[in-house]
XYZ file of C-alpha atoms in Angstrom:
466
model
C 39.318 0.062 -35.976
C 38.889 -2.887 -33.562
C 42.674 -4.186 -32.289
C 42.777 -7.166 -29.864
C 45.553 -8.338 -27.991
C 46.776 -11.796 -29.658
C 48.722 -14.259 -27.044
C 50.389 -15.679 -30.063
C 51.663 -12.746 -31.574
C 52.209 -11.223 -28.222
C 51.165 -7.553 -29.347
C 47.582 -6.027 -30.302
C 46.426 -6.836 -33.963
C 43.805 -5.040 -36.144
C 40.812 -7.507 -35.831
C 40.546 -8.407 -39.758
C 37.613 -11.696 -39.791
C 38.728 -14.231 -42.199
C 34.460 -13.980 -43.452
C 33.815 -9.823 -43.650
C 31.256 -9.248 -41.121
C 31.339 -12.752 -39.604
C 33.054 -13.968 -36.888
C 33.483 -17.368 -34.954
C 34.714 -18.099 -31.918
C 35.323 -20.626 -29.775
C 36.186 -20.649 -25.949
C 37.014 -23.421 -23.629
C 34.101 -24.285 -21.112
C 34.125 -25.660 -18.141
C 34.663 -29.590 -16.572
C 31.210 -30.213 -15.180
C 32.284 -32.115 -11.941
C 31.530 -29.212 -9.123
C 29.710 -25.669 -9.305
C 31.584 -23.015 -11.173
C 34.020 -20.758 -9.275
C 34.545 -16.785 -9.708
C 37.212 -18.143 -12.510
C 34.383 -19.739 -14.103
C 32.568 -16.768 -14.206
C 35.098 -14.430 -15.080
C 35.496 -16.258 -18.368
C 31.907 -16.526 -19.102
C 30.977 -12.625 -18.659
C 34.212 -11.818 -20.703
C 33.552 -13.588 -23.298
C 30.033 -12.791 -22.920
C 31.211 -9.114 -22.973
C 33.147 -10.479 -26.475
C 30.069 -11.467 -27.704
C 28.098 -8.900 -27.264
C 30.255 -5.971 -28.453
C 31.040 -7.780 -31.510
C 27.969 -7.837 -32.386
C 27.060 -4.391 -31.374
C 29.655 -3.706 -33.962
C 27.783 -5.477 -36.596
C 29.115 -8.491 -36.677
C 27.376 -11.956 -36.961
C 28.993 -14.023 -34.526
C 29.150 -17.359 -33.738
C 30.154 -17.945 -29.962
C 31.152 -21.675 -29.157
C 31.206 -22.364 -25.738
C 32.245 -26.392 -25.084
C 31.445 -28.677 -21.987
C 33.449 -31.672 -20.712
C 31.496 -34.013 -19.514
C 33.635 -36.869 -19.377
C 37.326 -36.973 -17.497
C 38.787 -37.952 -14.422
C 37.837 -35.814 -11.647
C 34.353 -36.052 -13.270
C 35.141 -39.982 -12.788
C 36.107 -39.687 -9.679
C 33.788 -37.121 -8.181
C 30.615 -39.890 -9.351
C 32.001 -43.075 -7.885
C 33.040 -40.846 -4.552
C 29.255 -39.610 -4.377
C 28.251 -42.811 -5.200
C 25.677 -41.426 -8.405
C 25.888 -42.084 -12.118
C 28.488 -40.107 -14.169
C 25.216 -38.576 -15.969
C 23.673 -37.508 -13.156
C 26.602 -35.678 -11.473
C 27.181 -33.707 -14.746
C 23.682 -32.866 -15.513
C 23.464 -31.428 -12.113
C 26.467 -28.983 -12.862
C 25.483 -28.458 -16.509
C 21.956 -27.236 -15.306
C 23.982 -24.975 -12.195
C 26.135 -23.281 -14.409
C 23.727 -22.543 -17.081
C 21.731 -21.007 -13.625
C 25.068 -19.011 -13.012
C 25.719 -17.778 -16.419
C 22.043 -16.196 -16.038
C 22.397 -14.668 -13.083
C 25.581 -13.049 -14.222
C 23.734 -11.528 -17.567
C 25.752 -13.846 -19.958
C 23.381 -14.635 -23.261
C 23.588 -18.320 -23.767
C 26.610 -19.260 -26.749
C 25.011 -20.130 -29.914
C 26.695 -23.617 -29.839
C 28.101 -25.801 -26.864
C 28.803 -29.255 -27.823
C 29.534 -31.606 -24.949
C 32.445 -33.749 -25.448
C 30.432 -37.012 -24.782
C 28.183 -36.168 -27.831
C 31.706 -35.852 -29.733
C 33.215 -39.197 -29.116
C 32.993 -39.980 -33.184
C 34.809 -36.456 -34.254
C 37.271 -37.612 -31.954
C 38.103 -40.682 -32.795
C 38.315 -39.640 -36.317
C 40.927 -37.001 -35.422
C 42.871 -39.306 -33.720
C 43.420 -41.767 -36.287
C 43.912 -39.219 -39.286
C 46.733 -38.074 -36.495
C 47.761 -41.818 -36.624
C 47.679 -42.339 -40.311
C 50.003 -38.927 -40.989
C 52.706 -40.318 -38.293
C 51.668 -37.325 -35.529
C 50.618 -40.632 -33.654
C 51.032 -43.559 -32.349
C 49.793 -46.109 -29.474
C 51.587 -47.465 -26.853
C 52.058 -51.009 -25.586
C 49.391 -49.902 -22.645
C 47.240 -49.144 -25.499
C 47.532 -45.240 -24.770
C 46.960 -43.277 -27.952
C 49.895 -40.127 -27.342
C 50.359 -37.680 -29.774
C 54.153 -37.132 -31.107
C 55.756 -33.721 -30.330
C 58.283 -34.030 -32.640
C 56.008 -34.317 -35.318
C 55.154 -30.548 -35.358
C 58.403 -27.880 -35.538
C 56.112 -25.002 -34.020
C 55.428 -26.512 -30.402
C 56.008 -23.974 -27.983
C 55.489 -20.589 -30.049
C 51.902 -19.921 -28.218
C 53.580 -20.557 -24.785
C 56.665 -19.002 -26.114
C 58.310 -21.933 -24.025
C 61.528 -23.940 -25.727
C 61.098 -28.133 -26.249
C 64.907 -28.370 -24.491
C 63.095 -26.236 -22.038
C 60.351 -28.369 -22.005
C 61.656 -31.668 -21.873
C 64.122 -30.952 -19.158
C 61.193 -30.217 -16.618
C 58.782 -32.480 -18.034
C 57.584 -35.543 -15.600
C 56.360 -38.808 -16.926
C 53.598 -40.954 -14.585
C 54.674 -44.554 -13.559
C 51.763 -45.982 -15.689
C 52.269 -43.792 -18.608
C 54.173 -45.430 -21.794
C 55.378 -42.635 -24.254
C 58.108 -42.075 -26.074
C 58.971 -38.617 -25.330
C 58.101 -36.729 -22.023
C 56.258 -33.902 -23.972
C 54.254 -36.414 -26.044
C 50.682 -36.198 -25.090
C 47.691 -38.286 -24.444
C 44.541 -38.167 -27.290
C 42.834 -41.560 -26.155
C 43.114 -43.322 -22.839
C 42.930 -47.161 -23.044
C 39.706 -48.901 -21.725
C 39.968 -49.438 -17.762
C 37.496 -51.513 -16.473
C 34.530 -49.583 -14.492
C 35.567 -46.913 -16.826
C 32.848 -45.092 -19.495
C 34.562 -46.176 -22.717
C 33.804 -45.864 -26.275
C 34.579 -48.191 -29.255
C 37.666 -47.044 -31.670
C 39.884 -48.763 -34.376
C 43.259 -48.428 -31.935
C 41.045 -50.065 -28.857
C 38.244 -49.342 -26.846
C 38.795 -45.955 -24.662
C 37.967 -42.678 -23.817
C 39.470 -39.224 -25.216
C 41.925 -37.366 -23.446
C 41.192 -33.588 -22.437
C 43.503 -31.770 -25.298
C 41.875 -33.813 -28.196
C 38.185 -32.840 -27.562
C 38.730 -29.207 -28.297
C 39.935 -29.154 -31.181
C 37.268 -31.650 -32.642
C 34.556 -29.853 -31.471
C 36.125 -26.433 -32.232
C 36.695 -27.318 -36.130
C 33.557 -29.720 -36.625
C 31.792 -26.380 -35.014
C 33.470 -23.515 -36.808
C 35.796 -25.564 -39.268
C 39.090 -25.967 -39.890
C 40.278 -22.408 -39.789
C 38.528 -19.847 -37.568
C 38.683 -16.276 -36.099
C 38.962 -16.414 -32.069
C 40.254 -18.786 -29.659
C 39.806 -17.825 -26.575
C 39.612 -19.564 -22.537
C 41.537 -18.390 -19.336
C 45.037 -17.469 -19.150
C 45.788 -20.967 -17.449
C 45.039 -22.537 -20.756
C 47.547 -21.413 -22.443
C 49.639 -24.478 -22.031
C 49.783 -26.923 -22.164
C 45.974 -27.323 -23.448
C 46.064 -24.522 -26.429
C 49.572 -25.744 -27.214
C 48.617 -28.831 -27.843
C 45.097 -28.304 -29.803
C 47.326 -26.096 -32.068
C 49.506 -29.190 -32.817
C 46.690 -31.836 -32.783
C 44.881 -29.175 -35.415
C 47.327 -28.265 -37.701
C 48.713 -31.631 -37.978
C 44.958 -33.486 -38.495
C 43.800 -30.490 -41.201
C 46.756 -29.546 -42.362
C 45.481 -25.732 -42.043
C 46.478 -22.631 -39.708
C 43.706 -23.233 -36.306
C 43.125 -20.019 -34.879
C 43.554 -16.303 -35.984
C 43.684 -14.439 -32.777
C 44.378 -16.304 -29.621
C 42.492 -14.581 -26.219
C 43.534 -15.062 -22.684
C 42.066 -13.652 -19.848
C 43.927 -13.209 -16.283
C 43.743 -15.224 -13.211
C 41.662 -14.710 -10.364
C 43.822 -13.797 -7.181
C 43.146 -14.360 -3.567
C 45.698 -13.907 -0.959
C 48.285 -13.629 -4.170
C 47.394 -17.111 -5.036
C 45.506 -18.182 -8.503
C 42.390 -19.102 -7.742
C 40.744 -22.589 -8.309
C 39.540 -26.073 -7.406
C 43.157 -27.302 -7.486
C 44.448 -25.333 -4.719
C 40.867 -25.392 -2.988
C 41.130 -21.453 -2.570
C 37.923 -20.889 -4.700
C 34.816 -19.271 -4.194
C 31.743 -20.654 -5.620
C 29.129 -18.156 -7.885
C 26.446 -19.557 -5.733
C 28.533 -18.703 -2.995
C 29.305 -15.110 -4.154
C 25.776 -14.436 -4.797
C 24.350 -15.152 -1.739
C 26.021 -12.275 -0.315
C 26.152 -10.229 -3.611
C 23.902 -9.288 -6.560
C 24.823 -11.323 -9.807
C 24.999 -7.744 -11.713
C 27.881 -6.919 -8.847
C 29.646 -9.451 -9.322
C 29.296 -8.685 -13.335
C 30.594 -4.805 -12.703
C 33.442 -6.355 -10.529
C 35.085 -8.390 -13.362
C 34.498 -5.989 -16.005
C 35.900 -2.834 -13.718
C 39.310 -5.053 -14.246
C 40.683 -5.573 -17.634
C 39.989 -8.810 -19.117
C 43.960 -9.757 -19.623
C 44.741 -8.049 -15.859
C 44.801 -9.914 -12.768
C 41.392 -9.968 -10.733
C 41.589 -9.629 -7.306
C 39.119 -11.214 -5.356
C 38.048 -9.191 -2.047
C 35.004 -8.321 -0.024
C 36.036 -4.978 -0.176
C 36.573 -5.055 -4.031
C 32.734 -6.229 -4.475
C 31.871 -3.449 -1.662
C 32.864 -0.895 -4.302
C 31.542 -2.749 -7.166
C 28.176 -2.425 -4.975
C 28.579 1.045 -4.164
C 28.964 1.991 -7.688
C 26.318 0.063 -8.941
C 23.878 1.284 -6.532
C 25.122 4.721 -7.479
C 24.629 4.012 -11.274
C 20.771 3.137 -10.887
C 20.162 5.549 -7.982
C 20.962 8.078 -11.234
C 18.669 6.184 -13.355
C 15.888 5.603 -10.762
C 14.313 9.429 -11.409
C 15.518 10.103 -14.207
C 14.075 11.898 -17.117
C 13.153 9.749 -20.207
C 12.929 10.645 -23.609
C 16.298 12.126 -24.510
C 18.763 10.770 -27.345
C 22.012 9.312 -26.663
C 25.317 12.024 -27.518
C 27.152 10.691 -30.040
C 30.289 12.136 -29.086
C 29.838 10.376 -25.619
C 29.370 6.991 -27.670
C 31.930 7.834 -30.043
C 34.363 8.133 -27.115
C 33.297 4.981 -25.246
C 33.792 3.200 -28.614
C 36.809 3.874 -29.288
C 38.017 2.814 -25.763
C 36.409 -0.783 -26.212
C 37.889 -0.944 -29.408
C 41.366 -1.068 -27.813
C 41.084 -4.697 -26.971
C 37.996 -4.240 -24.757
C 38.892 -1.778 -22.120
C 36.006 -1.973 -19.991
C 37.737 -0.123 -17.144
C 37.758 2.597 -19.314
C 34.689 2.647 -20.729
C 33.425 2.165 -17.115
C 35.071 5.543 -16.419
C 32.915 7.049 -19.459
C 29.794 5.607 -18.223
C 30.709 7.322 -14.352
C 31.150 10.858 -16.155
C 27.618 10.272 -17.392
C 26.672 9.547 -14.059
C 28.114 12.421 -12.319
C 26.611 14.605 -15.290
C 23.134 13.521 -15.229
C 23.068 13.937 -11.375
C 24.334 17.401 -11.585
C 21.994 18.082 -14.291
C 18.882 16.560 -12.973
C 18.636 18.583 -9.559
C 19.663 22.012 -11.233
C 17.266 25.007 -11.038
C 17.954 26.014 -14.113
C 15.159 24.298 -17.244
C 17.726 23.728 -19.803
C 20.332 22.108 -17.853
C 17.253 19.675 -16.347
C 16.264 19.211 -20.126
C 19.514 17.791 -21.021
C 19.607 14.972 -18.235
C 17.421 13.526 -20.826
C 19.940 12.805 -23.092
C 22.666 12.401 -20.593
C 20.216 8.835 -19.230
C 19.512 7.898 -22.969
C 23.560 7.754 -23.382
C 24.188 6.192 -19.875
C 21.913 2.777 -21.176
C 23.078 2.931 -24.430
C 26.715 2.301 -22.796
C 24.795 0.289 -19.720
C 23.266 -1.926 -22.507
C 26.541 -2.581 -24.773
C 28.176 -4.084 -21.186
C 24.747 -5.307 -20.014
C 25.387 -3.116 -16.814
C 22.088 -1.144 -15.196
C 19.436 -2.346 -17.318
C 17.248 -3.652 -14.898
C 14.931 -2.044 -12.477
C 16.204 0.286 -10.798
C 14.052 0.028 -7.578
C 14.603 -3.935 -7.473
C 18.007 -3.281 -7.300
C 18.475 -0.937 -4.506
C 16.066 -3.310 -2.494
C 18.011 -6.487 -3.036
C 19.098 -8.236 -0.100
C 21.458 -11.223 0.859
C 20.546 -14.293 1.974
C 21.901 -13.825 4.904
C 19.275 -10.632 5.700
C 16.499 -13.821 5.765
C 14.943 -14.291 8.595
C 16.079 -10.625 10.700
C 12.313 -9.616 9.593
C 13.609 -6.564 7.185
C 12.222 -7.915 4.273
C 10.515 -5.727 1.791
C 6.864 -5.790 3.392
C 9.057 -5.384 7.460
C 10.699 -1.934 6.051
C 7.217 -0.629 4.314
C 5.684 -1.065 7.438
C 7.873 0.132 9.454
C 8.217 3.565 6.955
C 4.264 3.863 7.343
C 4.651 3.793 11.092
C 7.314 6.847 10.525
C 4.750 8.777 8.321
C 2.164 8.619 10.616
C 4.473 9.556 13.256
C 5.840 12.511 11.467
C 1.990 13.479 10.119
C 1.202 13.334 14.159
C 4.528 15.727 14.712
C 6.144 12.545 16.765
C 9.397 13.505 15.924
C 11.148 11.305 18.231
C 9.337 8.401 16.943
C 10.289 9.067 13.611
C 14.066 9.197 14.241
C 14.053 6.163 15.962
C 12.313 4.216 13.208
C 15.231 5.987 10.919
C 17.813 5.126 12.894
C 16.547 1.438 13.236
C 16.623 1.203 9.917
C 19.509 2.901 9.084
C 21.325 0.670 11.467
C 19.648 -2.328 9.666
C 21.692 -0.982 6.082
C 17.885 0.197 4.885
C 18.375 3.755 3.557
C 15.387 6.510 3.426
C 15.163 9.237 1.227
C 12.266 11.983 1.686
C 10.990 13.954 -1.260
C 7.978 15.696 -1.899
C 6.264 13.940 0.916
C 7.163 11.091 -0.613
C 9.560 8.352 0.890
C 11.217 5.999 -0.710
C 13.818 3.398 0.165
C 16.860 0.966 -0.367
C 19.516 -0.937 0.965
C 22.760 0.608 1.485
């Protein structure tokens, strides 16, 4: 039985689809005005993670992934570099799809762009008017009516006296109530704007997911899910936008996942305390930085060190160090899987399941390099069940050699790449063929002091980065 934690309910819930064996899901993208921060990616591999073990479960899933492409700091971010709003968002849409790569994350099956979604919009927005949830403002504002909707609040689990008391209202802004909130923002000139019966404009943020969401998955759907900053006011409002346009219950299960911390502070663009991907990558492998969110929880706080993605390294490199030689052919142990199942199907627990996966590790090394044939038989099937689990979290399925050779950018250029260290290992083997032992422990120790590792079996050597 699969139970996920549900923000609205505020417990864990049997997953029940409202479709047997179908699910769809939406999740809040990203604002394409900059490259995409650790945040960024910590919602795309989680949901990608989602994905993925849904449908290892058997389900056929339908994973919605939006992109804004229109608002202000987009706005603002163009006329500052002095480039077309188009061009400054294709640029981003075309890095993050580069990020989402490099972190393993399969592509969703859907991402709408909110520019491409002007009409659902506008439609939305005047059913909203035509019910009374509505109404437009003398600065031709479209704001959508709190009081229209007696459930505001129970995602957030906040209070509308609560609300209203600390609720600011912008000089230029014209609503009635503080908590009312913009759908359409009237035409400014130099603005993009778009044609609509209540006056030329442009949507507001709130309003374009929950067009796209229900022209994408309908009216009614399974999973909701973004980051943990979402919660409100943006989910608060598409619940009220959506249930008073459709008249039907949104979402089913509503999924959150935790902040990224640095220095005890949330991480983002806002407080400028972010990190790029691109950043994190050129001193990481993508498929560390992929271990490092997943070793956290997806709900729990993720806390952004160097010396957190040292130890995502070092267990990485020790997970395909135990694949690089090891024996092929075995089957998978089903108890092993049954375990690691039932782990993930407490609301994901990857951090567990990670645990299962580093029994399997220690096992198959133990087994492996014992003296005794049966024990080095059954490594077999101790590697088949290590990438079965690898390949449910998309963790150490790549080559394991490639991996253990990777280098930062920042190694460019101190002439230790690949083809440096093989020749400087040949000049060791001849050394040691010629008995030059002191030769050959220098060479080691200049490459051990260069963080290139050398391992000598069989008169063979081989090599990685430590």
């Amino acid at each position: 039985m699969l139970v996920i934690y549900d923000t609205h309910a505020r417990q864990k819930r049997e997953f029940v689809p409202l479709n047997p064996n179908e699910v769809r899901m939406y999740v809040c993208g990203m604002t394409v005005y900059d490259r995409c921060h650790i945040g960024h990616a910590r919602v795309m591999v989680v949901f990608d993670m989602v994905t993925r073990y849904l449908r290892e479960r058997g389900y056929q899933v339908t994973y919605v992934r939006n992109i804004t492409d229109i608002d202000d700091k987009i706005i603002a971010r163009a006329a500052q570099n002095k480039e077309s709003i188009q061009a400054l968002t294709e640029r981003f849409i075309t890095a993050m799809h580069d990020d989402a790569a490099a972190l393993g994350c399969q592509p969703p099956d859907l991402e709408p762009r909110a520019t491409e979604s002007v009409d659902d919009m506008v439609t939305m927005i005047q059913t909203l008017i035509d019910r009374g949830h509505a109404y437009r403002a003398d600065n031709g504002d479209v704001y959508f009516d709190v009081s229209t909707f007696d459930r505001y609040g129970e995602l957030s689990g906040r209070h509308l006296e609560d609300l209203r008391a600390g609720a600011r209202v912008e000089v230029d802004e014209a609503k009635s109530d503080p908590l009312d909130f913009v759908l359409w923002k009237a035409a400014k000139p130099g603005d993009p704007s778009w044609p609509a019966p209540f006056g030329s404009g442009r949507p507001g943020w709130h309003i374009e997911c929950s067009a796209m969401s229900t022209r994408a998955l309908g009216n009614h759907f399974d999973i909701h899910g973004g980051g943990q900053d979402l919660q409100f006011p943006h989910h608060e409002n598409e619940i009220a936008q959506s249930e008073c346009a459709t008249g039907c219950h949104y979402v089913n299960y509503w999924m959150h996942n935790g902040f990224v911390r640095i220095n005890e502070e949330k991480m983002s663009k806002s407080l400028g305390n972010f990190f790029t991907v691109a950043e994190v990558m050129a001193r990481y492998h993508p498929e560390v930085i992929r271990f490092f969110i997943l070793n956290s929880h997806y709900r729990s706080p993720l806390n952004y060190s160097e010396q957190n993605l040292d130890a995502a390294r070092t267990s990485l490199t020790r997970w395909y160090t135990a694949l690089k030689d090891a024996p092929v052919g075995g089957q998978p142990i089903e108890a092993v899987l049954s375990n690691f199942h039932e782990v993930m199907c407490d609301d994901f627990n990857t951090p567990e399941a990670l645990a299962l996966v580093f029994e399997q590790i220690t096992e198959l090394n133990r087994l492996k390099t014992s003296e005794q044939a049966d024990e080095r038989a059954r490594a077999a099937d101790h590697a088949a069940t290590l990438q079965a689990m690898g390949r449910i979290l998309n963790l150490g399925q790549g080559d394991a050699e490639a991996f253990l050779r990777w280098a930062p950018e920042s190694a460019a250029g101190n002439g230790l790449d690949d083809a440096a260290i093989e020749q400087k290992i040949a000049e060791r083997t001849a050394a040691r063929k010629n008995k030059d032992f002191a030769t050959s422990d220098r060479i080691r120790d200049e490459l051990q002091a260069a963080g290139v590792i050398l391992e000598d079996s069989a008169g063979v050597t081989t090599w990685r980065r430590g």
